[in-house]
GROMACS .gro file of C-alpha atoms in nm:
model
  390
    1MET     CA    1   0.000   0.000   0.000
    2GLN     CA    2   0.138   0.338  -0.097
    3ALA     CA    3   0.178   0.584   0.190
    4VAL     CA    4  -0.032   0.897   0.161
    5SER     CA    5   0.116   1.226   0.276
    6THR     CA    6  -0.122   1.465   0.452
    7GLY     CA    7   0.128   1.747   0.459
    8VAL     CA    8   0.144   1.732   0.838
    9ILE     CA    9   0.493   1.723   0.988
   10GLY     CA   10   0.491   1.524   1.310
   11ARG     CA   11   0.726   1.625   1.588
   12VAL     CA   12   0.770   1.374   1.869
   13GLN     CA   13   0.938   1.422   2.207
   14SER     CA   14   0.955   1.138   2.457
   15PRO     CA   15   1.175   0.999   2.738
   16ARG     CA   16   1.504   0.828   2.655
   17VAL     CA   17   1.411   0.526   2.868
   18ILE     CA   18   1.060   0.379   2.897
   19ARG     CA   19   0.996   0.060   3.093
   20ILE     CA   20   0.642  -0.075   3.131
   21GLY     CA   21   0.499  -0.361   3.336
   22GLY     CA   22   0.400  -0.489   3.677
   23GLY     CA   23   0.697  -0.460   3.914
   24VAL     CA   24   0.907  -0.243   3.684
   25ALA     CA   25   0.945   0.022   3.957
   26ASP     CA   26   1.184  -0.220   4.126
   27GLU     CA   27   1.428  -0.144   3.842
   28VAL     CA   28   1.468   0.220   3.942
   29ALA     CA   29   1.823   0.178   4.073
   30GLU     CA   30   1.924  -0.009   3.760
   31VAL     CA   31   1.790   0.276   3.546
   32LEU     CA   32   1.975   0.537   3.751
   33VAL     CA   33   2.301   0.348   3.709
   34GLN     CA   34   2.233   0.307   3.336
   35LEU     CA   35   2.201   0.685   3.311
   36GLY     CA   36   2.510   0.751   3.523
   37LEU     CA   37   2.307   0.896   3.811
   38SER     CA   38   2.357   0.827   4.180
   39LYS     CA   39   2.182   1.073   4.415
   40PRO     CA   40   1.810   1.144   4.360
   41LEU     CA   41   1.571   1.381   4.531
   42ILE     CA   42   1.238   1.198   4.549
   43VAL     CA   43   0.946   1.435   4.485
   44THR     CA   44   0.616   1.296   4.612
   45ASP     CA   45   0.329   1.365   4.851
   46ALA     CA   46   0.275   1.278   5.215
   47GLN     CA   47  -0.008   1.034   5.144
   48LEU     CA   48   0.216   0.812   4.932
   49VAL     CA   49   0.471   0.812   5.212
   50ARG     CA   50   0.201   0.706   5.461
   51LEU     CA   51   0.076   0.430   5.229
   52GLY     CA   52   0.426   0.283   5.218
   53HIS     CA   53   0.457   0.318   4.840
   54VAL     CA   54   0.760   0.547   4.865
   55ALA     CA   55   0.936   0.290   5.084
   56ARG     CA   56   0.924   0.046   4.795
   57ILE     CA   57   1.139   0.289   4.595
   58THR     CA   58   1.373   0.382   4.877
   59ASP     CA   59   1.428   0.014   4.970
   60VAL     CA   60   1.550  -0.050   4.615
   61LEU     CA   61   1.781   0.252   4.632
   62ASP     CA   62   1.915   0.140   4.971
   63SER     CA   63   1.988  -0.206   4.836
   64ALA     CA   64   2.191  -0.046   4.557
   65HIS     CA   65   2.370   0.181   4.808
   66LEU     CA   66   2.236   0.495   4.638
   67PRO     CA   67   2.174   0.789   4.878
   68TRP     CA   68   1.844   0.977   4.852
   69GLN     CA   69   1.623   1.232   5.023
   70ILE     CA   70   1.248   1.295   5.006
   71PHE     CA   71   1.054   1.612   4.938
   72ASP     CA   72   0.693   1.521   5.020
   73GLY     CA   73   0.542   1.869   5.012
   74VAL     CA   74   0.354   1.824   4.684
   75VAL     CA   75  -0.008   1.941   4.693
   76GLU     CA   76  -0.296   1.851   4.464
   77ASP     CA   77  -0.296   2.083   4.162
   78PRO     CA   78   0.063   2.188   4.237
   79THR     CA   79   0.135   2.555   4.286
   80ASP     CA   80   0.423   2.792   4.230
   81THR     CA   81   0.485   2.798   4.607
   82CYS     CA   82   0.503   2.419   4.611
   83VAL     CA   83   0.762   2.433   4.333
   84ASP     CA   84   0.960   2.695   4.527
   85ALA     CA   85   0.968   2.468   4.833
   86GLY     CA   86   1.089   2.183   4.615
   87LEU     CA   87   1.361   2.405   4.468
   88THR     CA   88   1.482   2.482   4.819
   89ALA     CA   89   1.503   2.108   4.889
   90LEU     CA   90   1.690   2.043   4.564
   91ARG     CA   91   1.944   2.315   4.637
   92GLY     CA   92   1.998   2.182   4.989
   93ASP     CA   93   2.229   1.904   4.871
   94ASP     CA   94   2.423   1.789   4.567
   95PHE     CA   95   2.146   1.588   4.399
   96ASP     CA   96   2.214   1.484   4.040
   97CYS     CA   97   1.858   1.386   3.947
   98ILE     CA   98   1.493   1.395   4.055
   99ILE     CA   99   1.249   1.105   4.091
  100GLY     CA  100   0.888   1.217   4.051
  101PHE     CA  101   0.673   0.956   4.223
  102GLY     CA  102   0.294   0.968   4.232
  103GLY     CA  103   0.007   1.100   4.024
  104GLY     CA  104   0.015   1.398   3.793
  105SER     CA  105   0.082   1.645   4.074
  106PRO     CA  106   0.414   1.498   4.194
  107MET     CA  107   0.526   1.427   3.838
  108ASP     CA  108   0.446   1.781   3.718
  109THR     CA  109   0.612   1.925   4.030
  110ALA     CA  110   0.925   1.720   3.965
  111LYS     CA  111   0.943   1.854   3.610
  112ALA     CA  112   0.895   2.214   3.723
  113ILE     CA  113   1.156   2.185   4.000
  114SER     CA  114   1.402   2.054   3.744
  115PHE     CA  115   1.362   2.320   3.476
  116MET     CA  116   1.314   2.610   3.719
  117SER     CA  117   1.646   2.518   3.883
  118VAL     CA  118   1.823   2.638   3.567
  119ASN     CA  119   1.579   2.901   3.436
  120ASP     CA  120   1.534   3.243   3.596
  121GLY     CA  121   1.207   3.406   3.694
  122HIS     CA  122   0.862   3.266   3.778
  123VAL     CA  123   0.676   2.980   3.612
  124ARG     CA  124   0.433   3.236   3.463
  125ASP     CA  125   0.725   3.359   3.252
  126TYR     CA  126   0.733   3.024   3.075
  127LYS     CA  127   0.365   2.953   3.004
  128ALA     CA  128   0.279   2.815   2.660
  129PRO     CA  129   0.335   2.887   2.380
  130ARG     CA  130   0.685   2.963   2.508
  131GLN     CA  131   0.899   2.651   2.493
  132ILE     CA  132   1.117   2.555   2.789
  133ASP     CA  133   1.414   2.395   2.617
  134ARG     CA  134   1.684   2.459   2.876
  135CYS     CA  135   1.680   2.138   3.079
  136GLY     CA  136   1.760   2.092   3.445
  137PRO     CA  137   1.867   1.775   3.628
  138PRO     CA  138   1.739   1.447   3.475
  139VAL     CA  139   1.389   1.350   3.583
  140ILE     CA  140   1.278   0.990   3.635
  141LEU     CA  141   0.899   0.956   3.660
  142ILE     CA  142   0.709   0.671   3.824
  143PRO     CA  143   0.330   0.713   3.798
  144THR     CA  144   0.105   0.565   4.065
  145THR     CA  145  -0.241   0.661   3.940
  146GLY     CA  146  -0.254   0.612   3.563
  147GLY     CA  147  -0.442   0.902   3.410
  148THR     CA  148  -0.238   1.211   3.344
  149GLY     CA  149   0.019   1.044   3.120
  150SER     CA  150   0.267   1.305   3.247
  151GLU     CA  151   0.542   1.044   3.256
  152LEU     CA  152   0.556   1.050   2.876
  153THR     CA  153   0.454   1.406   2.791
  154ARG     CA  154   0.632   1.732   2.718
  155TRP     CA  155   0.383   1.921   2.935
  156CYS     CA  156   0.325   2.008   3.297
  157VAL     CA  157   0.065   2.226   3.468
  158ILE     CA  158   0.137   2.457   3.762
  159THR     CA  159  -0.105   2.696   3.938
  160ASP     CA  160  -0.013   3.059   4.002
  161THR     CA  161  -0.134   3.134   4.355
  162GLU     CA  162  -0.115   3.511   4.303
  163LEU     CA  163  -0.309   3.532   3.976
  164THR     CA  164  -0.531   3.223   4.029
  165GLU     CA  165  -0.442   3.072   3.695
  166LYS     CA  166  -0.317   2.734   3.581
  167TYR     CA  167  -0.027   2.746   3.339
  168ASN     CA  168   0.048   2.504   3.060
  169LEU     CA  169   0.425   2.460   3.051
  170SER     CA  170   0.589   2.284   2.760
  171GLY     CA  171   0.921   2.198   2.600
  172LEU     CA  172   1.221   1.969   2.632
  173GLY     CA  173   1.258   2.082   2.993
  174CYS     CA  174   0.925   1.910   3.065
  175VAL     CA  175   1.022   1.576   2.910
  176ALA     CA  176   1.133   1.308   3.155
  177THR     CA  177   1.463   1.133   3.102
  178ALA     CA  178   1.310   0.799   3.204
  179ALA     CA  179   0.963   0.663   3.281
  180LEU     CA  180   0.890   0.348   3.481
  181ILE     CA  181   0.523   0.259   3.433
  182ASP     CA  182   0.413   0.007   3.696
  183TRP     CA  183   0.040  -0.065   3.724
  184THR     CA  184   0.070  -0.246   4.058
  185PHE     CA  185   0.064   0.087   4.247
  186THR     CA  186  -0.288   0.160   4.121
  187THR     CA  187  -0.472  -0.116   4.310
  188THR     CA  188  -0.502   0.110   4.616
  189LYS     CA  189  -0.675   0.390   4.424
  190PRO     CA  190  -1.026   0.468   4.553
  191TRP     CA  191  -1.333   0.483   4.327
  192ARG     CA  192  -1.331   0.859   4.270
  193ILE     CA  193  -0.964   0.879   4.173
  194THR     CA  194  -0.991   0.567   3.956
  195ALA     CA  195  -1.287   0.714   3.770
  196ASP     CA  196  -1.143   1.064   3.734
  197THR     CA  197  -0.801   0.956   3.612
  198ALA     CA  198  -0.955   0.714   3.361
  199VAL     CA  199  -1.176   0.986   3.213
  200ASP     CA  200  -0.874   1.216   3.209
  201SER     CA  201  -0.699   0.956   2.992
  202LEU     CA  202  -1.007   0.918   2.772
  203THR     CA  203  -1.020   1.295   2.724
  204HIS     CA  204  -0.651   1.296   2.629
  205ALA     CA  205  -0.709   1.025   2.369
  206ILE     CA  206  -1.023   1.176   2.215
  207GLU     CA  207  -0.884   1.529   2.207
  208ALA     CA  208  -0.554   1.413   2.059
  209TYR     CA  209  -0.742   1.226   1.786
  210VAL     CA  210  -0.966   1.519   1.688
  211SER     CA  211  -0.698   1.785   1.741
  212ARG     CA  212  -0.608   2.003   1.446
  213ARG     CA  213  -0.248   1.897   1.517
  214ALA     CA  214  -0.310   1.522   1.503
  215PHE     CA  215  -0.102   1.305   1.273
  216ALA     CA  216  -0.066   0.933   1.203
  217TYR     CA  217   0.178   0.861   1.488
  218THR     CA  218  -0.043   1.018   1.755
  219ASP     CA  219  -0.357   0.865   1.601
  220ALA     CA  220  -0.220   0.516   1.663
  221PHE     CA  221  -0.173   0.580   2.036
  222ALA     CA  222  -0.510   0.753   2.074
  223LEU     CA  223  -0.702   0.479   1.895
  224SER     CA  224  -0.536   0.211   2.109
  225ALA     CA  225  -0.606   0.394   2.437
  226MET     CA  226  -0.976   0.462   2.384
  227PRO     CA  227  -1.109   0.103   2.380
  228LEU     CA  228  -0.889   0.003   2.673
  229ILE     CA  229  -1.050   0.273   2.886
  230ALA     CA  230  -1.405   0.216   2.764
  231THR     CA  231  -1.374  -0.158   2.829
  232HIS     CA  232  -1.205  -0.153   3.169
  233VAL     CA  233  -1.290   0.164   3.364
  234ARG     CA  234  -1.608   0.032   3.522
  235SER     CA  235  -1.440  -0.295   3.622
  236ALA     CA  236  -1.150  -0.112   3.785
  237CYS     CA  237  -1.389   0.108   3.983
  238HIS     CA  238  -1.600  -0.182   4.109
  239ASP     CA  239  -1.309  -0.423   4.165
  240PRO     CA  240  -0.995  -0.231   4.267
  241GLU     CA  241  -0.783  -0.548   4.270
  242ASN     CA  242  -0.873  -0.639   3.910
  243ALA     CA  243  -0.524  -0.676   3.765
  244VAL     CA  244  -0.638  -0.696   3.404
  245ALA     CA  245  -0.837  -0.374   3.431
  246ARG     CA  246  -0.568  -0.189   3.625
  247GLU     CA  247  -0.295  -0.286   3.379
  248ALA     CA  248  -0.515  -0.185   3.085
  249LEU     CA  249  -0.592   0.157   3.232
  250MET     CA  250  -0.227   0.226   3.313
  251LEU     CA  251  -0.122   0.131   2.959
  252ALA     CA  252  -0.401   0.346   2.815
  253ALA     CA  253  -0.296   0.642   3.028
  254SER     CA  254   0.056   0.625   2.887
  255GLN     CA  255  -0.065   0.578   2.530
  256ALA     CA  256  -0.304   0.870   2.562
  257GLY     CA  257  -0.022   1.073   2.717
  258MET     CA  258   0.200   1.007   2.419
  259ALA     CA  259  -0.086   1.102   2.187
  260PHE     CA  260  -0.178   1.435   2.343
  261SER     CA  261   0.181   1.529   2.425
  262ASN     CA  262   0.254   1.545   2.054
  263ALA     CA  263  -0.088   1.632   1.906
  264SER     CA  264  -0.200   1.860   2.191
  265VAL     CA  265  -0.528   1.870   2.380
  266ALA     CA  266  -0.818   2.095   2.285
  267LEU     CA  267  -1.125   2.270   2.425
  268VAL     CA  268  -1.205   2.036   2.715
  269HIS     CA  269  -0.864   2.094   2.868
  270GLY     CA  270  -0.871   2.464   2.791
  271MET     CA  271  -1.196   2.496   2.989
  272SER     CA  272  -1.098   2.246   3.256
  273ARG     CA  273  -0.793   2.428   3.388
  274PRO     CA  274  -0.984   2.741   3.501
  275ILE     CA  275  -1.234   2.522   3.687
  276GLY     CA  276  -0.943   2.368   3.875
  277ALA     CA  277  -0.772   2.700   3.939
  278HIS     CA  278  -1.079   2.883   4.071
  279PHE     CA  279  -1.273   2.600   4.237
  280HIS     CA  280  -1.004   2.339   4.313
  281VAL     CA  281  -1.192   2.063   4.132
  282ALA     CA  282  -0.965   1.767   4.050
  283HIS     CA  283  -0.842   1.788   3.693
  284GLY     CA  284  -0.982   1.455   3.575
  285LEU     CA  285  -1.319   1.532   3.733
  286SER     CA  286  -1.345   1.872   3.566
  287ASN     CA  287  -1.260   1.707   3.234
  288ALA     CA  288  -1.539   1.456   3.290
  289MET     CA  289  -1.784   1.737   3.368
  290LEU     CA  290  -1.704   1.898   3.033
  291LEU     CA  291  -1.642   1.607   2.796
  292PRO     CA  292  -2.000   1.525   2.679
  293ALA     CA  293  -2.103   1.888   2.629
  294VAL     CA  294  -1.783   1.993   2.453
  295THR     CA  295  -1.799   1.684   2.233
  296ALA     CA  296  -2.156   1.768   2.130
  297PHE     CA  297  -2.045   2.128   2.059
  298SER     CA  298  -1.752   2.014   1.843
  299ILE     CA  299  -1.885   1.713   1.652
  300GLY     CA  300  -2.013   1.899   1.347
  301SER     CA  301  -1.662   2.016   1.259
  302ALA     CA  302  -1.504   1.667   1.252
  303PRO     CA  303  -1.786   1.408   1.227
  304ASP     CA  304  -1.566   1.141   1.069
  305ARG     CA  305  -1.311   1.163   1.350
  306TYR     CA  306  -1.566   1.160   1.630
  307ALA     CA  307  -1.752   0.873   1.461
  308THR     CA  308  -1.428   0.674   1.457
  309CYS     CA  309  -1.393   0.735   1.832
  310ALA     CA  310  -1.739   0.584   1.886
  311ARG     CA  311  -1.668   0.284   1.664
  312VAL     CA  312  -1.327   0.201   1.811
  313MET     CA  313  -1.484   0.190   2.158
  314SER     CA  314  -1.767  -0.034   2.026
  315TRP     CA  315  -2.020   0.237   2.109
  316ALA     CA  316  -2.124   0.241   1.743
  317SER     CA  317  -2.109  -0.018   1.467
  318GLY     CA  318  -1.943  -0.006   1.129
  319SER     CA  319  -2.284   0.007   0.965
  320ASP     CA  320  -2.383   0.325   1.153
  321SER     CA  321  -2.357   0.649   0.961
  322ASP     CA  322  -2.118   0.910   1.095
  323ALA     CA  323  -2.412   1.112   1.223
  324ILE     CA  324  -2.555   0.817   1.416
  325ALA     CA  325  -2.212   0.719   1.549
  326CYS     CA  326  -2.152   1.076   1.669
  327SER     CA  327  -2.489   1.080   1.843
  328LYS     CA  328  -2.406   0.749   2.014
  329LEU     CA  329  -2.069   0.888   2.124
  330VAL     CA  330  -2.234   1.175   2.312
  331GLU     CA  331  -2.494   0.939   2.460
  332GLU     CA  332  -2.230   0.694   2.584
  333LEU     CA  333  -2.008   0.968   2.727
  334THR     CA  334  -2.310   1.095   2.919
  335ARG     CA  335  -2.394   0.741   3.035
  336LEU     CA  336  -2.033   0.690   3.144
  337ASN     CA  337  -2.051   1.006   3.355
  338ASP     CA  338  -2.372   0.878   3.513
  339ASP     CA  339  -2.215   0.540   3.589
  340LEU     CA  340  -1.904   0.704   3.735
  341LYS     CA  341  -2.114   0.941   3.947
  342VAL     CA  342  -1.970   1.257   3.794
  343PRO     CA  343  -2.134   1.562   3.957
  344ARG     CA  344  -2.200   1.906   3.816
  345PRO     CA  345  -1.987   2.185   3.966
  346SER     CA  346  -2.298   2.319   4.139
  347ASP     CA  347  -2.352   1.979   4.303
  348LEU     CA  348  -2.021   2.038   4.483
  349GLY     CA  349  -2.140   2.376   4.610
  350HIS     CA  350  -1.948   2.584   4.355
  351ALA     CA  351  -2.142   2.894   4.254
  352GLY     CA  352  -2.056   3.037   3.916
  353ASP     CA  353  -2.181   3.357   3.752
  354ASP     CA  354  -2.138   3.516   3.413
  355LYS     CA  355  -1.861   3.746   3.536
  356MET     CA  356  -1.659   3.449   3.664
  357PHE     CA  357  -1.736   3.249   3.350
  358GLY     CA  358  -1.609   3.540   3.141
  359VAL     CA  359  -1.278   3.543   3.327
  360MET     CA  360  -1.251   3.166   3.292
  361ALA     CA  361  -1.330   3.184   2.920
  362GLU     CA  362  -1.049   3.434   2.862
  363GLN     CA  363  -0.808   3.214   3.059
  364ALA     CA  364  -0.917   2.911   2.856
  365LEU     CA  365  -0.852   3.092   2.528
  366ALA     CA  366  -0.518   3.226   2.652
  367SER     CA  367  -0.399   2.870   2.717
  368GLY     CA  368  -0.401   2.799   2.343
  369SER     CA  369  -0.575   2.463   2.378
  370PRO     CA  370  -0.915   2.571   2.234
  371GLN     CA  371  -0.741   2.671   1.911
  372ASN     CA  372  -0.663   2.301   1.852
  373ASN     CA  373  -1.033   2.208   1.873
  374PRO     CA  374  -1.216   2.101   1.555
  375ARG     CA  375  -1.461   2.386   1.619
  376VAL     CA  376  -1.271   2.683   1.755
  377PRO     CA  377  -1.494   2.872   1.999
  378ASN     CA  378  -1.512   3.237   2.090
  379ALA     CA  379  -1.539   3.362   2.447
  380ASP     CA  380  -1.919   3.384   2.439
  381GLU     CA  381  -1.948   3.022   2.326
  382ILE     CA  382  -1.718   2.909   2.607
  383VAL     CA  383  -1.928   3.102   2.859
  384ALA     CA  384  -2.239   2.927   2.722
  385LEU     CA  385  -2.071   2.588   2.767
  386TYR     CA  386  -1.981   2.673   3.128
  387GLN     CA  387  -2.343   2.771   3.188
  388GLN     CA  388  -2.460   2.443   3.034
  389ILE     CA  389  -2.244   2.215   3.247
  390TRP     CA  390  -2.273   2.410   3.572
   0.00000   0.00000   0.00000
């Protein structure tokens, strides 16, 4: 079969070392030695220390006679002040690398600590579309939740506590040196986090596939991730020890991460970040709140792509027209939210008004993500979508 050129030039950035599988976190010392590294600062959160997960990493380092220290001050939706505290810890000794251990928050914090250690100013000075290509100490990422895909992406997200805004940060400085993707950590995840991180992954995959910057390489990862999530998310929620479901969701998270890292996310993420910044709603949950409505808004501009999403997840058949498949996609996304008990923002007690929605719409547009959407919205249309989902 002759290859067909679409005229799209794909640009891929990914870690130098990627290891995937149950128990692969036990190879962390081996990977450090392979990379010529010997003294990591472990960036994580206090809950993972209490659960004993961090001890699994430090026991391996101790066995290899590699010294380490822990910074466990990471907060959910990491902030500039959290990054500053981590920088103080990094500069307190002669560390030659950083291990980011946990969900998206510790991994994004580890990335930001690394690149801000060699770049002047505040993280707001580096928000997208500026590229952060001056790299700090090597970063080794070990995800424990499966959802953000941060271990494989060229992105991280940090909240500005002064301006109440979440920043997209991107570039080589945000790409890990190594990723160890071990699904066995995820069996302790509670229902809500399991559901939210899975829908976060699904949003990554769908948005990467319909993005105006999609290309064949990213399509392959997105199309592989979608059915894994659709098939296994309910099982993982109802049966936390289900190894097949947990492994599938972790793999899908990484695949979706690779897809959106290189094709970019779109309107859901653009609108999701302001919800997190102003109302402290977990990122995956705010994505879930938005996904059905934004999909319905966008479908008319890429019906073939959205129809393919429905078919690959077995939510529509090959005999369905694109219009029917698109309709089924919105129906099934809504049903998935119902099954996963996704609330509206107002159900959580968050009061929104048109003035706040206007500020959030401008922040969404400033992030650049909505410009990748099949249907590029204006501020008034984003406000209307916030009103719809609230």
